[in-house]
Short mmCIF file of C-alpha atoms in Angstrom, two decimals:
data_model
loop_
_atom_site.label_atom_id
_atom_site.label_comp_id
_atom_site.label_asym_id
_atom_site.label_seq_id
_atom_site.Cartn_x
_atom_site.Cartn_y
_atom_site.Cartn_z
CA PRO A 1 0.00 0.00 0.00
CA PRO A 2 1.14 3.61 -0.56
CA THR A 3 3.07 5.28 2.22
CA ALA A 4 2.20 8.73 3.56
CA GLU A 5 5.00 10.14 1.39
CA ASP A 6 3.56 8.44 -1.71
CA VAL A 7 0.16 10.02 -1.07
CA LYS A 8 1.72 13.42 -0.45
CA MET A 9 3.85 13.35 -3.61
CA ARG A 10 1.47 11.63 -5.99
CA THR A 11 -2.02 12.41 -4.62
CA GLU A 12 -4.32 9.71 -3.30
CA ARG A 13 -5.71 7.37 -5.98
CA VAL A 14 -9.35 6.48 -5.46
CA PRO A 15 -12.02 4.42 -7.24
CA MET A 16 -14.19 6.59 -9.50
CA ASN A 17 -17.92 6.25 -10.00
CA HIS A 18 -19.82 7.70 -12.95
CA ASN A 19 -20.17 11.16 -11.43
CA ASP A 20 -16.48 11.26 -10.51
CA ARG A 21 -15.46 10.41 -14.07
CA VAL A 22 -17.76 13.02 -15.57
CA ARG A 23 -16.55 15.66 -13.11
CA TYR A 24 -12.87 14.92 -13.75
CA PHE A 25 -13.24 14.90 -17.52
CA ASN A 26 -15.22 18.15 -17.51
CA THR A 27 -12.57 19.79 -15.34
CA PHE A 28 -9.85 19.12 -17.92
CA ALA A 29 -12.02 18.55 -21.01
CA VAL A 30 -10.03 20.65 -23.48
CA GLY A 31 -6.59 19.40 -22.46
CA LEU A 32 -7.67 15.78 -22.20
CA SER A 33 -9.32 15.96 -25.62
CA LEU A 34 -6.11 17.29 -27.16
CA LEU A 35 -4.05 14.54 -25.54
CA VAL A 36 -6.54 11.85 -26.51
CA VAL A 37 -6.39 12.86 -30.18
CA VAL A 38 -2.58 12.75 -30.12
CA HIS A 39 -2.69 9.32 -28.51
CA MET A 40 -5.21 8.16 -31.12
CA LEU A 41 -2.82 9.24 -33.90
CA LEU A 42 0.12 7.54 -32.18
CA THR A 43 -1.80 4.30 -31.62
CA ALA A 44 -3.04 4.14 -35.21
CA TYR A 45 0.46 4.92 -36.50
CA ARG A 46 2.02 2.31 -34.20
CA ASP A 47 -0.43 -0.39 -35.26
CA PHE A 48 0.11 0.36 -38.94
CA ARG A 49 3.91 0.34 -38.63
CA ASP A 50 3.94 -2.85 -36.57
CA ASN A 51 1.33 -4.78 -38.54
CA PHE A 52 2.69 -3.87 -41.97
CA ALA A 53 6.39 -3.53 -41.17
CA ILE A 54 7.33 -6.26 -43.65
CA ASN A 55 5.30 -4.58 -46.39
CA ILE A 56 7.07 -1.29 -45.70
CA LEU A 57 10.54 -2.83 -45.46
CA SER A 58 9.94 -4.77 -48.67
CA SER A 59 9.44 -1.41 -50.42
CA LEU A 60 12.82 -0.13 -49.22
CA GLU A 61 15.55 -1.28 -51.60
CA TYR A 62 19.34 -1.31 -51.40
CA VAL A 63 22.27 -2.84 -53.26
CA ASP A 64 23.56 -5.98 -51.53
CA SER A 65 27.31 -5.52 -50.97
CA ALA A 66 27.95 -9.27 -51.26
CA THR A 67 26.10 -9.95 -54.51
CA GLY A 68 25.81 -6.47 -56.00
CA GLU A 69 22.14 -7.15 -56.64
CA LEU A 70 19.23 -4.88 -55.81
CA THR A 71 17.27 -6.31 -52.89
CA ASN A 72 14.95 -5.07 -50.15
CA TYR A 73 15.10 -4.93 -46.35
CA GLY A 74 12.05 -7.14 -46.03
CA ALA A 75 13.89 -10.04 -47.62
CA ARG A 76 15.79 -10.70 -44.38
CA ALA A 77 13.58 -11.38 -41.35
CA GLU A 78 16.28 -10.28 -38.91
CA ASN A 79 16.06 -6.71 -40.23
CA LEU A 80 12.74 -6.32 -38.44
CA ALA A 81 14.14 -7.43 -35.08
CA ILE A 82 17.37 -5.47 -35.44
CA SER A 83 15.46 -2.26 -36.19
CA GLU A 84 13.66 -2.38 -32.83
CA VAL A 85 16.70 -2.89 -30.58
CA PRO A 86 18.03 0.71 -30.62
CA ILE A 87 14.44 1.97 -30.29
CA ALA A 88 13.83 -0.10 -27.17
CA PHE A 89 17.10 1.02 -25.60
CA ALA A 90 16.57 4.72 -26.33
CA VAL A 91 12.99 4.70 -25.04
CA LEU A 92 14.05 2.84 -21.89
CA VAL A 93 16.68 5.51 -21.19
CA ALA A 94 14.11 8.28 -21.77
CA LEU A 95 11.62 6.65 -19.38
CA GLY A 96 14.31 6.24 -16.74
CA PHE A 97 15.10 9.93 -17.03
CA LEU A 98 11.42 10.84 -16.66
CA MET A 99 11.01 8.64 -13.59
CA ALA A 100 14.01 10.32 -11.97
CA ILE A 101 12.34 13.75 -12.03
CA ARG A 102 10.83 14.36 -8.62
CA ASP A 103 8.88 17.56 -9.24
CA ASN A 104 5.51 16.74 -10.84
CA ARG A 105 5.17 20.03 -12.71
CA THR A 106 8.61 19.67 -14.26
CA ALA A 107 7.96 16.02 -15.13
CA PHE A 108 4.57 16.81 -16.68
CA ASN A 109 6.13 19.52 -18.85
CA VAL A 110 9.08 17.31 -19.83
CA VAL A 111 6.71 14.51 -20.87
CA HIS A 112 5.00 17.01 -23.18
CA LEU A 113 8.44 17.86 -24.58
CA VAL A 114 9.38 14.20 -25.11
CA VAL A 115 6.13 13.51 -26.98
CA PHE A 116 6.66 16.67 -29.05
CA ILE A 117 10.20 15.58 -29.94
CA GLY A 118 8.92 12.12 -30.83
CA VAL A 119 6.25 13.23 -33.28
CA SER A 120 8.63 15.86 -34.70
CA LEU A 121 11.25 13.17 -35.34
CA ALA A 122 8.75 11.10 -37.32
CA GLY A 123 8.14 14.01 -39.70
CA LEU A 124 11.68 15.39 -39.95
CA SER A 125 13.22 11.98 -40.61
CA THR A 126 10.63 11.38 -43.32
CA VAL A 127 11.67 14.63 -45.00
CA GLY A 128 15.29 13.48 -44.87
CA PHE A 129 14.34 10.09 -46.30
CA GLN A 130 12.43 11.59 -49.22
CA LEU A 131 15.28 13.98 -49.98
CA GLY A 132 17.74 11.08 -50.01
CA LEU A 133 19.62 12.38 -46.97
CA ILE A 134 18.78 9.38 -44.76
CA ASP A 135 19.26 5.71 -45.53
CA PRO A 136 15.86 3.98 -45.89
CA TYR A 137 16.54 1.49 -43.11
CA VAL A 138 17.79 4.24 -40.78
CA TRP A 139 14.62 6.17 -41.60
CA PHE A 140 12.48 3.19 -40.60
CA ILE A 141 14.33 3.08 -37.26
CA LEU A 142 14.05 6.85 -36.70
CA VAL A 143 10.30 6.98 -37.31
CA GLY A 144 9.95 4.04 -34.92
CA LEU A 145 12.00 5.89 -32.32
CA GLY A 146 9.86 9.00 -32.73
CA LEU A 147 6.71 6.92 -32.52
CA TYR A 148 7.62 5.16 -29.28
CA LEU A 149 9.07 8.28 -27.67
CA GLY A 150 5.62 9.75 -28.14
CA TYR A 151 3.52 6.66 -27.45
CA VAL A 152 5.09 5.03 -24.38
CA PRO A 153 4.88 8.05 -22.00
CA PHE A 154 1.12 8.05 -22.49
CA GLN A 155 0.98 4.61 -20.94
CA CYS A 156 0.67 5.81 -17.35
CA ILE A 157 3.53 8.31 -16.91
CA LEU A 158 1.76 11.32 -18.45
CA PHE A 159 -1.50 10.68 -16.63
CA GLU A 160 0.24 9.74 -13.39
CA ARG A 161 2.00 13.08 -13.33
CA MET A 162 -1.17 14.91 -14.32
CA ILE A 163 -3.07 13.50 -11.36
CA ALA A 164 -0.18 14.24 -8.99
CA LEU A 165 0.22 17.79 -10.29
CA PHE A 166 -3.39 18.94 -10.12
CA LYS A 167 -4.22 16.94 -6.97
CA GLU A 168 -7.71 16.09 -8.17
CA LYS A 169 -8.74 12.71 -6.80
CA ALA A 170 -8.75 10.21 -9.65
CA ASN A 171 -6.82 7.20 -10.95
CA ALA A 172 -4.69 6.65 -14.00
CA GLY A 173 -6.73 3.61 -15.04
CA PHE A 174 -9.68 5.79 -16.05
CA LEU A 175 -7.53 8.12 -18.14
CA ILE A 176 -5.64 5.28 -19.82
CA TYR A 177 -8.96 3.63 -20.65
CA ILE A 178 -10.15 6.78 -22.44
CA ALA A 179 -6.88 7.04 -24.35
CA ASP A 180 -6.75 3.35 -25.33
CA ALA A 181 -10.42 3.13 -26.33
CA THR A 182 -10.10 6.06 -28.72
CA GLY A 183 -6.65 4.91 -29.80
CA TYR A 184 -7.83 1.57 -31.11
CA LEU A 185 -10.82 3.24 -32.74
CA GLY A 186 -8.24 5.31 -34.63
CA SER A 187 -6.48 2.12 -35.75
CA VAL A 188 -9.71 0.76 -37.20
CA LEU A 189 -10.44 4.04 -39.00
CA VAL A 190 -6.96 4.10 -40.54
CA LEU A 191 -7.33 0.56 -41.89
CA LEU A 192 -10.76 1.36 -43.31
CA TYR A 193 -9.38 4.48 -44.99
CA LYS A 194 -6.36 2.63 -46.40
CA ASN A 195 -8.50 -0.15 -47.87
CA PHE A 196 -11.40 1.91 -49.16
CA GLY A 197 -10.19 5.50 -49.47
CA ALA A 198 -6.54 5.15 -50.46
CA ALA A 199 -6.29 1.68 -51.97
CA GLU A 200 -4.20 3.01 -54.86
CA LEU A 201 -1.39 4.03 -52.51
CA SER A 202 1.37 1.54 -51.74
CA TRP A 203 2.10 0.63 -48.13
CA LEU A 204 5.19 2.85 -48.22
CA GLU A 205 3.40 5.83 -49.75
CA PHE A 206 0.59 5.59 -47.22
CA PHE A 207 3.07 5.29 -44.34
CA VAL A 208 4.97 8.36 -45.52
CA GLN A 209 1.75 10.38 -45.63
CA ALA A 210 0.77 9.07 -42.20
CA SER A 211 4.16 10.18 -40.85
CA TYR A 212 3.51 13.75 -41.96
CA VAL A 213 -0.01 13.77 -40.54
CA LEU A 214 1.23 12.44 -37.19
CA SER A 215 4.06 14.94 -37.06
CA ILE A 216 2.19 18.08 -38.05
CA VAL A 217 -1.04 17.44 -36.17
CA GLY A 218 0.77 15.94 -33.18
CA CYS A 219 3.12 18.92 -32.79
CA VAL A 220 0.28 21.43 -32.96
CA LEU A 221 -1.90 19.55 -30.48
CA MET A 222 0.94 18.98 -28.00
CA LEU A 223 1.76 22.69 -28.03
CA LEU A 224 -1.90 23.55 -27.43
CA SER A 225 -2.06 20.97 -24.64
CA PHE A 226 1.07 22.39 -22.99
CA PHE A 227 -0.27 25.95 -22.96
CA TYR A 228 -3.72 24.79 -21.84
CA PHE A 229 -2.37 22.93 -18.81
CA GLN A 230 -0.04 25.81 -17.93
CA ARG A 231 -3.02 28.14 -17.86
CA LYS A 232 -5.16 25.58 -16.03
CA SER A 233 -2.49 25.11 -13.38
CA ARG A 234 -2.21 28.84 -12.71
CA SER A 235 -6.00 29.16 -12.58
CA MET A 236 -6.38 26.34 -10.04
CA GLU A 237 -3.52 27.68 -7.93
CA ARG A 238 -5.22 31.09 -7.77
CA LYS A 239 -8.46 29.45 -6.63
CA VAL A 240 -6.64 27.56 -3.88
CA SER A 241 -4.85 30.74 -2.80
CA VAL A 242 -8.11 32.72 -2.63
CA SER A 243 -9.76 29.90 -0.72
CA LEU A 244 -6.94 29.82 1.85
CA GLU A 245 -7.04 33.59 2.26
CA THR A 246 -10.80 33.47 2.78
CA THR A 247 -10.43 30.73 5.38
#
């Protein structure tokens, strides 16, 4: 069970009934909606990259140094596993850094920054790939790194820090449920669009377009979310201050 210090630093976590959930969502409706849309984009992008990685890698060609023949990265199964190793390591380091931050406000802001950097990396690396500045396989790794830098912090860390910062009684399970439910809805919508609205596009072409959408929309929404929560924090602090003065 949580110690007194845990409760003080992280705010007590309580079960939430229907009224509690409605109240909490309404309190942070704008900011939560912005974050949920970003998470929906990240989830849909993650599912597409993971489920169709072989299709994408098979579209990325290179000259085999041993045979001198033109081949593709999807021809060797180990390319898929190798591409994820540096991503896993980098994300693990980033999460360790986030967990080491004691101050909840600082951590909440840094998580916003990490997600912003992640979605930015997906777009910028795609520009480099299309301009021929980045090796295709390196590009596949970089967009994966950007994706998971943005996606993983949503899985508890962002919402944990949000609850601890604003000290509104809630639990991360409710917030993660909202994010995941809409996230997988986004995955279904993307597949429907790819099959029925953009069937003429190759897997690679569609993934490139998705990278730009994630990057541009994600950056804008994360900036709006950051400024919203900064303003919300100041507003709630003023209310607490006035309440204490009145008391």
